[in-house]
Coordinates of C-alpha atoms in Angstrom, one line a residue:
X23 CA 0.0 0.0 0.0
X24 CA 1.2 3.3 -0.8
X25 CA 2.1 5.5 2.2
X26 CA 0.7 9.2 2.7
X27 CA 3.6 12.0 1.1
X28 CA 6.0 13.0 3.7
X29 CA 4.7 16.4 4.2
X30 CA 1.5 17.4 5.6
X31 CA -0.6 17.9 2.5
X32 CA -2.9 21.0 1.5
X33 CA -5.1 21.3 -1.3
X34 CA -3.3 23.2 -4.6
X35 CA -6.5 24.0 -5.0
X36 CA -22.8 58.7 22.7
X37 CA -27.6 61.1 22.7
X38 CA -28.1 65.5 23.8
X39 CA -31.8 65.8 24.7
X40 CA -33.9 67.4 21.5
X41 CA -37.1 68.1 21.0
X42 CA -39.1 65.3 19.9
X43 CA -40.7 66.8 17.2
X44 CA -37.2 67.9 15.8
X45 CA -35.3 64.6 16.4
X46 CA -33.6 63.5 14.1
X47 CA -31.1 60.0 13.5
X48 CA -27.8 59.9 13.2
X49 CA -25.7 58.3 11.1
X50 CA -22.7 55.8 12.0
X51 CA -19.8 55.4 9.9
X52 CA -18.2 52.1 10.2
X53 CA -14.3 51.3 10.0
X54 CA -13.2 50.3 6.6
X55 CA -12.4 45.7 6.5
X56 CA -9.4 45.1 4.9
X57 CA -9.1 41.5 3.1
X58 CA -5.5 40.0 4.0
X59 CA -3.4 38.7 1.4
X60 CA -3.0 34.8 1.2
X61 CA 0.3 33.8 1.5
X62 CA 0.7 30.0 -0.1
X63 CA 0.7 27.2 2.8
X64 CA 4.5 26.0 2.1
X65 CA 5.8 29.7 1.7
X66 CA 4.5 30.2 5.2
X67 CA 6.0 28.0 6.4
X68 CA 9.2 28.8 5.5
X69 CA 9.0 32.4 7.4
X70 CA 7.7 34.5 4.1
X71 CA 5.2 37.1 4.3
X72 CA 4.2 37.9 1.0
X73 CA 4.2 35.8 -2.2
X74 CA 4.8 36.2 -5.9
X75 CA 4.9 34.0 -8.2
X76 CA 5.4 34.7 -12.4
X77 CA 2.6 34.5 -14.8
X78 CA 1.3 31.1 -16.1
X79 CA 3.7 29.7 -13.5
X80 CA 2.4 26.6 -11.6
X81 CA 1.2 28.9 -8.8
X82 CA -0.6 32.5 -9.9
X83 CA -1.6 34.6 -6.9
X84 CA -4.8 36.7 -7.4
X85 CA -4.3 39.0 -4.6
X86 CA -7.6 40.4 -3.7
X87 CA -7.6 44.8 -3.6
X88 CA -7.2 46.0 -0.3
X89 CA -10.5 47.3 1.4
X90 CA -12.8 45.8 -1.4
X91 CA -15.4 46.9 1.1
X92 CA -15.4 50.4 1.6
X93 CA -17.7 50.4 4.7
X94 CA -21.9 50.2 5.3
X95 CA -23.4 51.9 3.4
X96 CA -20.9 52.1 0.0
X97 CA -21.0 49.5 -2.4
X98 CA -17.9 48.1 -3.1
X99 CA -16.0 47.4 -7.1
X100 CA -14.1 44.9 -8.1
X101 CA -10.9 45.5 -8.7
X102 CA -10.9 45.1 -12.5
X103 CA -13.5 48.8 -12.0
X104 CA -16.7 46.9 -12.2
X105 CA -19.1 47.5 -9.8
X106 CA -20.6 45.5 -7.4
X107 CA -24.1 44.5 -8.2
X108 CA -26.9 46.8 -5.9
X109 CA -26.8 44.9 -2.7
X110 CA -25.2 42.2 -3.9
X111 CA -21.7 42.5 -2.1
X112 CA -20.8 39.8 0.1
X113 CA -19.7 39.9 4.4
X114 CA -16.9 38.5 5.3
X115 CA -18.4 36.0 7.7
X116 CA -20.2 33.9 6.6
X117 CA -23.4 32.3 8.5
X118 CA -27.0 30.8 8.3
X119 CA -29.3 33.8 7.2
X120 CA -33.0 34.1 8.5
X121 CA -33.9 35.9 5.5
X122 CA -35.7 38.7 7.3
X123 CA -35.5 42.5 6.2
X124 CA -34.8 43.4 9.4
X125 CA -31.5 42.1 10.0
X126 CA -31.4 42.4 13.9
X127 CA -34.9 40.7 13.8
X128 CA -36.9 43.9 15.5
X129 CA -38.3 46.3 14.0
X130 CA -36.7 49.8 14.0
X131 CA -37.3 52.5 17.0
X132 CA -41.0 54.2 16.0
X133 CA -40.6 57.7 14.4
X134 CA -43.1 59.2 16.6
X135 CA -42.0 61.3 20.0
X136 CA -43.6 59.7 23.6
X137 CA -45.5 62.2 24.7
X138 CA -44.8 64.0 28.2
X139 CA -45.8 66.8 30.4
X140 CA -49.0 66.8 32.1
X141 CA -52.2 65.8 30.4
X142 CA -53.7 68.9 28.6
X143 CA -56.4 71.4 30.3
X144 CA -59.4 71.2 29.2
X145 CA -59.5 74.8 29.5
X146 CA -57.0 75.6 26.9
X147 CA -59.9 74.8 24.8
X148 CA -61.8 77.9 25.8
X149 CA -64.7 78.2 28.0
X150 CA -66.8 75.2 29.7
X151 CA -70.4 74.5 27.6
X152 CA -73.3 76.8 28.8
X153 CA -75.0 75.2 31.7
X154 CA -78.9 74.9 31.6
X155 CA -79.6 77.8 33.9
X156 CA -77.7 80.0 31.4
X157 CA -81.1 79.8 29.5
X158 CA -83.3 80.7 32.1
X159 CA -83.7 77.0 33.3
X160 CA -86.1 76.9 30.0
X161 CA -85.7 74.8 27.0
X162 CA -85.9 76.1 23.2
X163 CA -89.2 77.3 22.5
X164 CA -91.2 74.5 20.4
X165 CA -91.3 76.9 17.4
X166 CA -88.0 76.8 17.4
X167 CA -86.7 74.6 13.9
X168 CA -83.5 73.2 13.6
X169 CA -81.9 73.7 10.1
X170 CA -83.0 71.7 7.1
X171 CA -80.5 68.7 6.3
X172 CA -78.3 69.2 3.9
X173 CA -79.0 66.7 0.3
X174 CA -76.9 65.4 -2.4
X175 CA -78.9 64.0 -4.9
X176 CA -82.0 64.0 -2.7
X177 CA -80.0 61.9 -0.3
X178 CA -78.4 62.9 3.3
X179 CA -74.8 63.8 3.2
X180 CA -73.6 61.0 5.4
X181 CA -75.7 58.6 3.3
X182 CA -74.7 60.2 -0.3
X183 CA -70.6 60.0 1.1
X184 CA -71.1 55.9 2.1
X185 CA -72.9 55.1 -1.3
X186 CA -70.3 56.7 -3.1
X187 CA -67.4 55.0 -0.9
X188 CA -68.7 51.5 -1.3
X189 CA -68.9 52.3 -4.8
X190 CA -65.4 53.0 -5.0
X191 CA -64.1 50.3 -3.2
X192 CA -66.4 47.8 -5.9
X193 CA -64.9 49.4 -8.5
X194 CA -61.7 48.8 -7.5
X195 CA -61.8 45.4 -6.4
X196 CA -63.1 44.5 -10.2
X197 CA -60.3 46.1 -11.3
X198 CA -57.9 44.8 -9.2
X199 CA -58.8 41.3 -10.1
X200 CA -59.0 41.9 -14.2
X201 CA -55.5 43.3 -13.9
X202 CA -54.3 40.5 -12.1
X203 CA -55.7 38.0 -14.0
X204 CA -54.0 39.9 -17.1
X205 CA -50.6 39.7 -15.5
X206 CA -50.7 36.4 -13.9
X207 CA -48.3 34.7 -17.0
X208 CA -45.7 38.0 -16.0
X209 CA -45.4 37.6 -12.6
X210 CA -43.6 35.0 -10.5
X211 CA -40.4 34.1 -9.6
X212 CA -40.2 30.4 -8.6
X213 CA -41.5 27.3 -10.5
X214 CA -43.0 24.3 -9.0
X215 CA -41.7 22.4 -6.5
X216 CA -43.6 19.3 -6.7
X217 CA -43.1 16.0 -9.2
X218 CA -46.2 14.1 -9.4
X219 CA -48.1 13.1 -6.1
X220 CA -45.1 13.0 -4.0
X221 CA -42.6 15.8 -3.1
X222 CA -43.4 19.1 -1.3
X223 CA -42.4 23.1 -1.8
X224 CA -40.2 25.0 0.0
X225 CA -39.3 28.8 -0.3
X226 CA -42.4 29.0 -2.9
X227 CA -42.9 33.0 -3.7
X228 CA -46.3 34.7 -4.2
X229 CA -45.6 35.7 -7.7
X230 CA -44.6 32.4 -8.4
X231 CA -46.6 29.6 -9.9
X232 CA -46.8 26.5 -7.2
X233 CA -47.9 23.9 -9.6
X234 CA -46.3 24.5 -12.5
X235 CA -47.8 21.2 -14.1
X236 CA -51.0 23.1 -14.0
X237 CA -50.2 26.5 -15.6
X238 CA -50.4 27.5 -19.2
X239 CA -48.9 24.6 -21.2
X240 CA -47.0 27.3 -23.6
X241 CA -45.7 29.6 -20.1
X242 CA -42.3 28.6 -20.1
X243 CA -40.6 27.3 -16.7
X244 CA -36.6 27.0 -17.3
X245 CA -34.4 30.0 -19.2
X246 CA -33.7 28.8 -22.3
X247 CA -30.0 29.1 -22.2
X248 CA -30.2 27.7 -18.7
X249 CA -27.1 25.1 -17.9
X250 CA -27.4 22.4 -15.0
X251 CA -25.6 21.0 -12.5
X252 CA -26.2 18.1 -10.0
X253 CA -24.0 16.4 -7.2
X254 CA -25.1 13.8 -4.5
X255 CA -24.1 12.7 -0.8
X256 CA -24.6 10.0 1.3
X257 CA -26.3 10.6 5.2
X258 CA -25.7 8.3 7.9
X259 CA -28.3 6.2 7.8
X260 CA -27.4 5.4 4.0
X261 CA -30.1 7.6 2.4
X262 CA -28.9 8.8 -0.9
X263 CA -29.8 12.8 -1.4
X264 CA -29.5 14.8 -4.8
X265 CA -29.3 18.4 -5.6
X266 CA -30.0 19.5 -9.3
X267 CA -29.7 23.0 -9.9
X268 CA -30.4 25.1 -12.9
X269 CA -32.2 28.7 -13.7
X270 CA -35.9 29.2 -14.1
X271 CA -37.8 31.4 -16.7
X272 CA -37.2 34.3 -14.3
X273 CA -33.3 33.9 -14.3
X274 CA -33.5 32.5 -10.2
X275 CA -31.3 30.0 -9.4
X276 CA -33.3 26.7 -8.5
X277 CA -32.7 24.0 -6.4
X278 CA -34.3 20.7 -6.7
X279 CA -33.5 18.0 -3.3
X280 CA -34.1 14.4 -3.6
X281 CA -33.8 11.4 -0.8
X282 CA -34.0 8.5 -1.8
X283 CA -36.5 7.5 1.7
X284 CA -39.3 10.3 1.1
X285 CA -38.9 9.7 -2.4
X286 CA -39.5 13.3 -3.4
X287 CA -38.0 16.3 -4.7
X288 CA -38.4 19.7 -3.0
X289 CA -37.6 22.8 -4.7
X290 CA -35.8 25.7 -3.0
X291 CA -35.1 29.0 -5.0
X292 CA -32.0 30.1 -3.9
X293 CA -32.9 33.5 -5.6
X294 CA -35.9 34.2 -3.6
X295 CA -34.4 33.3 -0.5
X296 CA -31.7 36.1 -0.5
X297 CA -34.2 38.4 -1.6
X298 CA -34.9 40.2 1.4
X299 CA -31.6 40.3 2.7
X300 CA -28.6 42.3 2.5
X301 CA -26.7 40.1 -0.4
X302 CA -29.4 39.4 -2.8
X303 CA -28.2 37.1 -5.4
X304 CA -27.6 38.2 -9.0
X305 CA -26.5 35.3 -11.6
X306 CA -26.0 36.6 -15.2
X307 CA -29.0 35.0 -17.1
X308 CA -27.6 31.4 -18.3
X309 CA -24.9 31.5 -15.9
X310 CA -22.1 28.2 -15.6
X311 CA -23.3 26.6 -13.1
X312 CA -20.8 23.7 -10.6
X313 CA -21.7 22.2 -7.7
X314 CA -20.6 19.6 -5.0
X315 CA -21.5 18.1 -2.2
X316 CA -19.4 16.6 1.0
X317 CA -20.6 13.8 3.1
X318 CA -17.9 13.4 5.7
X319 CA -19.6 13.0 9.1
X320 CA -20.1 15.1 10.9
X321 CA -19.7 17.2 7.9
X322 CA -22.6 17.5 5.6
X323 CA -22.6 20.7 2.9
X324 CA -23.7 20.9 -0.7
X325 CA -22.6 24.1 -2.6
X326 CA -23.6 25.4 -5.9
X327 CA -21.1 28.1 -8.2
X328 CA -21.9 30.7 -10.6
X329 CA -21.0 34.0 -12.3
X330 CA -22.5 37.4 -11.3
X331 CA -22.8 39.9 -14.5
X332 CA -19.5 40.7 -14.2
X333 CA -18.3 37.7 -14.5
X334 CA -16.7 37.1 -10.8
X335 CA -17.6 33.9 -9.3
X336 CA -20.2 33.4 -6.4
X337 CA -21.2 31.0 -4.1
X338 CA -24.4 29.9 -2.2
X339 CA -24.3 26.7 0.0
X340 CA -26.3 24.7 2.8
X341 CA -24.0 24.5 5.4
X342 CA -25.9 21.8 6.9
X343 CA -27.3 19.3 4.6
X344 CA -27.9 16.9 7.1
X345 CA -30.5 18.6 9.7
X346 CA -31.0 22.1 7.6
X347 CA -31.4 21.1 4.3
X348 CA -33.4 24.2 3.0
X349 CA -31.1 27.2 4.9
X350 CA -28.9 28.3 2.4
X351 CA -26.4 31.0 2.6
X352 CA -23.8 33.1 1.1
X353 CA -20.7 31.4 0.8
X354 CA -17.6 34.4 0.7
X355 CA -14.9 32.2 -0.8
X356 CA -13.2 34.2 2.0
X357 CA -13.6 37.3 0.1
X358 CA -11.2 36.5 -3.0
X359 CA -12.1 37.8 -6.1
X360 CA -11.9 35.0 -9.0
X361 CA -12.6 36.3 -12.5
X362 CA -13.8 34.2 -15.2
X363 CA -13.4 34.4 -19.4
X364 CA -16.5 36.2 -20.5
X365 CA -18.8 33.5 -21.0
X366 CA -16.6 30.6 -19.3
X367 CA -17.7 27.4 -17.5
X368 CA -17.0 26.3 -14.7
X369 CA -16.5 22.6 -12.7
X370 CA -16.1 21.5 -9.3
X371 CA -15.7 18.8 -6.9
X372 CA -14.8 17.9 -3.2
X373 CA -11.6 16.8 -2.7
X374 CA -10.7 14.3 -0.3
X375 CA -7.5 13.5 2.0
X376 CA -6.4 10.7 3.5
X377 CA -6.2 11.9 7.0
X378 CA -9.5 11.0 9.0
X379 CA -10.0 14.7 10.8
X380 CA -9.6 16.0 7.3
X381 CA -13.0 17.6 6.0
X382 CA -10.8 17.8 2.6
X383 CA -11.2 21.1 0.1
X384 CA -13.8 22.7 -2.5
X385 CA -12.2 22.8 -5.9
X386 CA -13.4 25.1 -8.8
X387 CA -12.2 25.0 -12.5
X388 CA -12.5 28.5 -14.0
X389 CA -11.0 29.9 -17.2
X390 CA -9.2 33.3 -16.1
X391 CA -9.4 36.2 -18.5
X392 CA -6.2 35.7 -19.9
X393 CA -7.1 31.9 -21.2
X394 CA -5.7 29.9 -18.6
X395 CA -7.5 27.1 -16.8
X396 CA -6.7 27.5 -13.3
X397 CA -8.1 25.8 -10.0
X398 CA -9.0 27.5 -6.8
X399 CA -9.3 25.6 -3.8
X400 CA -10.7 26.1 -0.2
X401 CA -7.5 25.9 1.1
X402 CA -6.6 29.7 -0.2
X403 CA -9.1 30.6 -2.7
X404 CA -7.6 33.9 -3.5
X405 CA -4.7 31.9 -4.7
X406 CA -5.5 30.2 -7.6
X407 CA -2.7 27.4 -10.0
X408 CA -2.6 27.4 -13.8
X409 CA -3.8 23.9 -14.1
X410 CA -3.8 24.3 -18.3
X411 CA -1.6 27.2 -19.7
X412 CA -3.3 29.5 -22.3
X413 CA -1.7 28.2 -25.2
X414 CA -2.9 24.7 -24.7
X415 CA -6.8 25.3 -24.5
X416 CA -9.8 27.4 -26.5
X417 CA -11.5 30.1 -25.4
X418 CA -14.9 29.8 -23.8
X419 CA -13.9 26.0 -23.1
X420 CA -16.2 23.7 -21.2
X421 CA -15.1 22.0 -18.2
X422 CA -15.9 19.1 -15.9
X423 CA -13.5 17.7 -12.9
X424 CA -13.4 14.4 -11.6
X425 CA -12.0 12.5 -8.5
X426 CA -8.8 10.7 -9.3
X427 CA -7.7 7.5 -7.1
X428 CA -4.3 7.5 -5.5
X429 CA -3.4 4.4 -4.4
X430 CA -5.9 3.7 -1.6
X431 CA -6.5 7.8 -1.6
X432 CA -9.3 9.5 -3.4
X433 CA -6.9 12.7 -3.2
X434 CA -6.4 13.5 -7.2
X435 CA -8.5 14.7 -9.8
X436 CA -8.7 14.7 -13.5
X437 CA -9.6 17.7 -15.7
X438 CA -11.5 17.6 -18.9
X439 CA -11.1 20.8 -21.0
X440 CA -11.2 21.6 -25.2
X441 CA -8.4 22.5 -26.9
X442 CA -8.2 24.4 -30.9
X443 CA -6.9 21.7 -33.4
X444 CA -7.7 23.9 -36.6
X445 CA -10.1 27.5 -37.9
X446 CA -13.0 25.1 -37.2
X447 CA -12.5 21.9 -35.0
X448 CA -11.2 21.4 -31.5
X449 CA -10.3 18.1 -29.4
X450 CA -11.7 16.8 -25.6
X451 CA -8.8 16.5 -23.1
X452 CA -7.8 14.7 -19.9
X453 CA -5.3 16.0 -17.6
X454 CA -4.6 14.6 -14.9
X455 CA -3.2 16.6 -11.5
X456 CA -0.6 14.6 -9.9
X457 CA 0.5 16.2 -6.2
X458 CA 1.0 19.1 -8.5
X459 CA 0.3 21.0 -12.0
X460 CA 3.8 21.0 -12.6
X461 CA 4.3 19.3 -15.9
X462 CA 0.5 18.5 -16.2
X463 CA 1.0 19.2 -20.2
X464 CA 2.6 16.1 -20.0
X465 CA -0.4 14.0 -18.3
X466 CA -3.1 14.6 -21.4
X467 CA -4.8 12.1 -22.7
X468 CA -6.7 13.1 -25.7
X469 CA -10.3 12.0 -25.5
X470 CA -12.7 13.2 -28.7
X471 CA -10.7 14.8 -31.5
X472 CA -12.7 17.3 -34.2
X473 CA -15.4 18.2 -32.3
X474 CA -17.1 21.9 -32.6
X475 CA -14.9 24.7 -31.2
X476 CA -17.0 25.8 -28.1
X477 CA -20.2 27.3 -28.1
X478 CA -22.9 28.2 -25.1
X479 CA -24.5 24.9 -26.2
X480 CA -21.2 22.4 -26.4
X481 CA -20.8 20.7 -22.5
X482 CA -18.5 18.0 -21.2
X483 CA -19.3 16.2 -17.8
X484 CA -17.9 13.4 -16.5
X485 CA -18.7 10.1 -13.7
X486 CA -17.1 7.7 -12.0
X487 CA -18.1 4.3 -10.5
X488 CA -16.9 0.8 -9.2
X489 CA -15.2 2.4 -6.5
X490 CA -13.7 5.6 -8.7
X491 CA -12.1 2.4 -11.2
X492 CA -14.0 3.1 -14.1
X493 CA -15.0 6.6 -15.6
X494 CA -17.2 8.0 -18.3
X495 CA -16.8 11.2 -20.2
X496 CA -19.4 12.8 -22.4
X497 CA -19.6 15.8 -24.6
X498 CA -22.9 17.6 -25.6
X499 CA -22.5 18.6 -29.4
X500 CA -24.6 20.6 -31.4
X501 CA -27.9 19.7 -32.1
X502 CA -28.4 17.4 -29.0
X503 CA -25.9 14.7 -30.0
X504 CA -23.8 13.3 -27.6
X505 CA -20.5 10.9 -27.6
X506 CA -17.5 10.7 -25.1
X507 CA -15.0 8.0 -24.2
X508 CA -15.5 5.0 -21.4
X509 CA -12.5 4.2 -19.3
X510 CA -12.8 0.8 -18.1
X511 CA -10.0 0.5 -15.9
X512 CA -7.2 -0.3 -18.1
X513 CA -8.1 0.9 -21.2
X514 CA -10.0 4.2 -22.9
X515 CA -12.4 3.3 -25.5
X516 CA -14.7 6.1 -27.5
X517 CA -18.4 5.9 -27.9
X518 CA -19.6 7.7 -30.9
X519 CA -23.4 7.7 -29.9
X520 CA -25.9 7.0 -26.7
X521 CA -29.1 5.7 -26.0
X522 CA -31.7 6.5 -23.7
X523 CA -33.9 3.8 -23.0
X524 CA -37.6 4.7 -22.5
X525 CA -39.0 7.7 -21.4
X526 CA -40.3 10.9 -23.3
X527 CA -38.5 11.9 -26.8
X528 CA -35.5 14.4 -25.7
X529 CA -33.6 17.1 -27.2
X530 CA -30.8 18.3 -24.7
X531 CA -29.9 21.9 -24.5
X532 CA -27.8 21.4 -21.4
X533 CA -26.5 18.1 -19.5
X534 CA -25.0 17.3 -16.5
X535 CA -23.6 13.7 -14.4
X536 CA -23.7 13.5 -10.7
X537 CA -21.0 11.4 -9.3
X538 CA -23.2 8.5 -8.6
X539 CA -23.7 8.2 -11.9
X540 CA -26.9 9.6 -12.5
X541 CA -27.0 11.8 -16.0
X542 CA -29.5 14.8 -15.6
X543 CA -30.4 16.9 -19.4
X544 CA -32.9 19.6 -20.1
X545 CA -35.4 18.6 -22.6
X546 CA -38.2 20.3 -23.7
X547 CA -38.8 22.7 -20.9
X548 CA -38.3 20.0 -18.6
X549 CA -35.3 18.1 -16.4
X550 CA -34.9 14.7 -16.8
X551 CA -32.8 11.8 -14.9
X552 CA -31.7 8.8 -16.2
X553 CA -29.2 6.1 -14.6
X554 CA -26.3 5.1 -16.3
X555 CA -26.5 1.5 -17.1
X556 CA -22.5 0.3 -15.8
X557 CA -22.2 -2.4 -17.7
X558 CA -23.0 -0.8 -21.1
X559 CA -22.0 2.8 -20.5
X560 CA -23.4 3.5 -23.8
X561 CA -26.8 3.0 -22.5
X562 CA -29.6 5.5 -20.1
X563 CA -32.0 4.0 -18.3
X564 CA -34.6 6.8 -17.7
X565 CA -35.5 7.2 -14.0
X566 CA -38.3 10.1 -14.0
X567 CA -39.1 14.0 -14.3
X568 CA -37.1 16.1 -12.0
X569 CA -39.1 19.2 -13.2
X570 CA -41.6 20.3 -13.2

C-alpha cells in the first residue's frame, strides 16, 4: 500500500436631549475591513510574508484589492472597476441567514415622539359649555326649527358619502382582479416544487406559480439558455440525497433535493431566498453553473457556483445538509475575487484526503481572463494554480472535474477541458493533476478529437463508479448529439453515440452527471434523470421528471 507523502498535505486547490418633534437620526460610519493577502501554505512555512509567483507559472496569486469593502453603506468594485451588483456584495463572515428584512430581527425604534408633560387642560380649549340655567332653566321654545338637512342628490350627506365610498371600493376590487388575472403569466419568480403526487415546496414565492404542471402549457418554466448541475451525498443512515440546480424562466437559481427515503424532490429558489436580505443574489442569465456536495460525518454541505454579470464567481451553500437542508447562505470564498473568461464554464468537486479529521477542500475549474485554466481551492481561494496554460486550450472552453484514485486515496483529480486543433474543430482533453500541476501538459490524454470549437450549447461532464475504477466522459455537441469515451480501468475506448432507454423523446440543450452516476439533461422545458447503465456505459435508463 502506498504510504501518505512526507509532508502534511494541503489542497493546490454617545444622545443630547432634543425636541421630539425635531429629532432626528444619526448616522454611524463604520471602519473600513481590509481582506488580508494569502500567503501559499508551504511559503508560510518557511518564514515569508508575502508571495509572488510569475505568470502562467504553476502557482498565480490573485491578490484580492485591499478594502474591497469600503464600509456600510458604500458598495464596493471589483478590482478590474466593475461594480458591485446593488446589494449584492458579500460579508466577510459567513453564517445561516433568517432571510428577514430586518436584519437584527426587530423592527426599527417608531418615528413618533412619547409624549410627556401633564395631560392637557381642558381649559386651553376655551370656556366650559353653557349650563342649563344659562337659558333661564327653560328649553328652546317648540317653534323653534332646527336647520334643514343638507341633500346630495336627494339623499343625506352622510348617506350620499357611504354610497359613493362602497362604490369606490367595488370598482376597485373589479379592477384589481382583471389586472391580475392579465398579469398572472408575467409575474412570478419560482417554478413548482412538486413532481407528481409526492414531493413538497419550500421557499415558494407569491408571484410564483406552485404547480407549475398546471399552468399554461405554452408559459415557459426553465431559461432557455439555462445550464445544470447536479451532485449527491450520502447521510448516515445510507439515504442517498441529490441536488439539481439550474435557472428558471425568471433567471433564479433553483434547487431541486431528492432522498432516496421520502422519495420526493423539493424545490428551494436560492434566488428568492436572498431576496430580502442584505446580499441578494444576482447570476448573469444562463450562468455556468458547478456544484458539489461533501458527506464526511459530521460534515454535511452541498454548494452550488456561478457568475454574477460581471463575470466574478459566487457561491451559495447549505451549510448543513444533514439537519437544515433548506437554509442556504452566502458562501464568501473568503472574500477573493476570481474572475472568469467572458462566458466561461465552470466545474467542481470535493476533494478528499487521507487523513480521518480532514474535511478535505472545495475545488473550482474556471477559465481566467487571460485563457488559462486555473483551480481555486478552499485551502486559499484567492490563490489560484494554472492547471492548463493559455496556449494549450480554446477560449470559452467547457469544463468538468473528476476525483482521481491515489493508491488507496481519493486525493487527485482529473480535468476535462477543449483545446483548438484547426479555424473550425477542436479536441476533448484529460489532464490529470498529480500532487502538483507541474508538468501537467505532459499527463493529457486526448479523449474526442474534431469536435465543434466551443459554443454556449457544447458541455462535457464526467462520472465515475466501481469504486472511482472506471470513468465515463461525455460531450454535448450541437444539435443534441452526444458521444464521449469509457474508461474501463485499463483501457479508454470512444463511444460515438448514446441511447436512452424509454422515457419521453428528448432534445438536450444542457446536461449534467452526478458522481453516482446519474446523468441529468434539459429537454423540452423540462429536467430529466436517467441512470447510467454500468455495464454498457453506452446505455440510459430513464429514471423520472425532475421538473416540473
Amino acid at each position: 500500500m502506498s504510504q501518505p507523502p512526507e509532508h502534511q498535505p494541503y489542497s493546490t486547490l454617545e444622545v443630547p436631549e432634543r425636541d421630539p418633534e425635531t429629532f432626528q437620526k444619526e448616522v454611524l460610519q463604520y471602519p473600513d475591513h481590509s481582506i488580508p493577502q494569502t500567503v501559499p501554505l508551504e511559503q508560510a512555512a518557511a518564514g515569508n510574508t508575502y508571495s509572488y509567483y510569475s505568470p502562467e507559472s504553476a502557482k498565480e496569486v490573485i491578490n484580492p484589492p485591499q478594502n474591497v469593502y469600503a464600509g456600510v453603506g458604500v458598495l464596493p468594485v471589483y478590482h478590474n472597476g466593475v461594480a458591485y451588483p446593488n446589494g449584492a456584495g458579500y460579508p466577510p463572515n459567513t453564517g445561516y441567514s433568517d432571510v428577514s428584512a430586518y436584519p437584527n430581527g426587530a423592527y426599527p425604534n417608531s418615528a413618533y415622539p412619547t409624549s410627556s408633560g401633564s395631560p392637557v387642560n381642558s381649559s386651553a380649549y376655551g370656556p366650559s359649555p353653557l349650563a342649563a340655567t344659562e337659558y333661564g332653566s327653560q328649553y328652546p321654545h317648540q317653534d323653534e326649527k332646527a336647520a334643514p338637512t343638507a341633500r346630495i342628490c336627494g339623499l343625506p350627506k352622510k348617506i350620499f358619502f357611504i354610497l359613493l365610498g362602497v362604490g369606490v371600493v367595488v370598482i376597485a376590487l373589479v379592477a384589481g382582479l382583471a389586472g391580475g388575472l392579465a398579469g398572472k403569466n408575467h409575474d412570478g419568480s419560482k417554478a413548482a416544487d412538486q413532481s407528481g403526487s409526492s414531493g413538497s415546496s419550500s421557499g415558494t414565492g407569491s408571484g410564483s406559480p406552485k404547480n407549475p404542471a398546471s399552468t399554461n402549457s405554452t408559459e415557459k418554466l426553465i431559461l432557455d439558455n439555462s445550464k445544470i448541475t447536479a451532485s449527491n451525498w450520502t447521510d448516515p443512515t445510507g439515504v442517498v440525497h441529490r441536488t439539481v440546480f439550474f435557472q428558471d424562466a425568471y433567471n433564479s437559481i433553483i434547487a431541486r433535493r431528492w432522498d432516496s427515503n421520502g422519495k420526493s424532490w423539493t424545490t428551494d429558489n436560492l434566488t428568492e431566498l436572498m431576496a430580502a436580505t442584505t446580499t441578494p443574489l444576482n447570476p448573469q442569465p444562463g450562468t455556468p453553473l458547478a456544484s458539489a456536495s461533501m458527506d464526511h460525518d459530521p460534515a454535511y454541505e452541498t454548494h452550488v457556483w456561478f457568475t454574477d454579470p460581471g463575470n466574478i464567481i459566487r457561491s451559495m451553500a447549505s451549510f448543513d445538509a444533514l439537519n437544515r437542508p433548506d437554509s442556504w447562505d452566502n458562501d464568501t470564498l473568503d472574500g477573493a475575487i476570481l474572475q472568469t473568461w467572458p462566458g466561461g464554464q465552470l466545474a467542481a468537486m470535493w476533494q478528499r484526503c487521507w487523513e480521518a479529521d480532514c474535511n478535505g477542500t472545495w475545488i473550482v475549474a474556471y477559465q481566467r481572463p487571460e485563457g488559462a485554466i486555473k483551480t481555486a481551492n478552499s485551502s486559499t481561494w484567492a490563490t489560484a494554480t494554472v492547471a492548463v496554460e493559455s496556449k494549450n486550450v480554446a477560449a470559452n472552453s467547457s469544463l468538468a472535474v473528476v476525483p482521481q484514485l491515489n493508491g488507496p486515496w481519493l486525493d487527485r483529480l482529473e480535468l476535462v477541458s477543449e483545446r483548438v486543433d484547426s479555424a473550425k474543430t477542436g479536441d476533448m482533453m484529460l489532464t490529470n493533476y498529480n500532487d502538483t500541476w507541474n508538468g501537467a501538459d505532459q499527463r493529457v490524454t486526448e479523449l474526442q478529437s474534431d469536435i465543434p470549437l466551443p459554443s454556449p450549447s457544447l458541455q462535457f461532464a464526467a462520472t465515475k463508479w466501481d469504486n472511482w475504477t472506471q470513468a465515463l466522459y461525455i460531450a454535448l455537441l450541437q444539435g443534441g448529439t452526444i458521444q464521449g469515451n469509457y474508461w474501463n480501468g485499463t483501457q479508454m475506448n470512444s463511444l460515438s453515440s448514446f441511447k436512452f432507454n424509454s422515457g419521453p423523446e428528448n432534445n438536450f440543450t444542457a446536461i449534467a452527471m452526478s458522481p453516482d452516476a446519474m446523468f441529468y439533461g434539459i429537454s423540452n422545458d423540462e429536467i430529466l434523470e436517467y441512470s447510467l447503465d454500468t455495464t454498457d456505459p453506452s446505455n440510459f435508463n430513464y429514471v423520472g421528471r425532475v421538473f416540473p
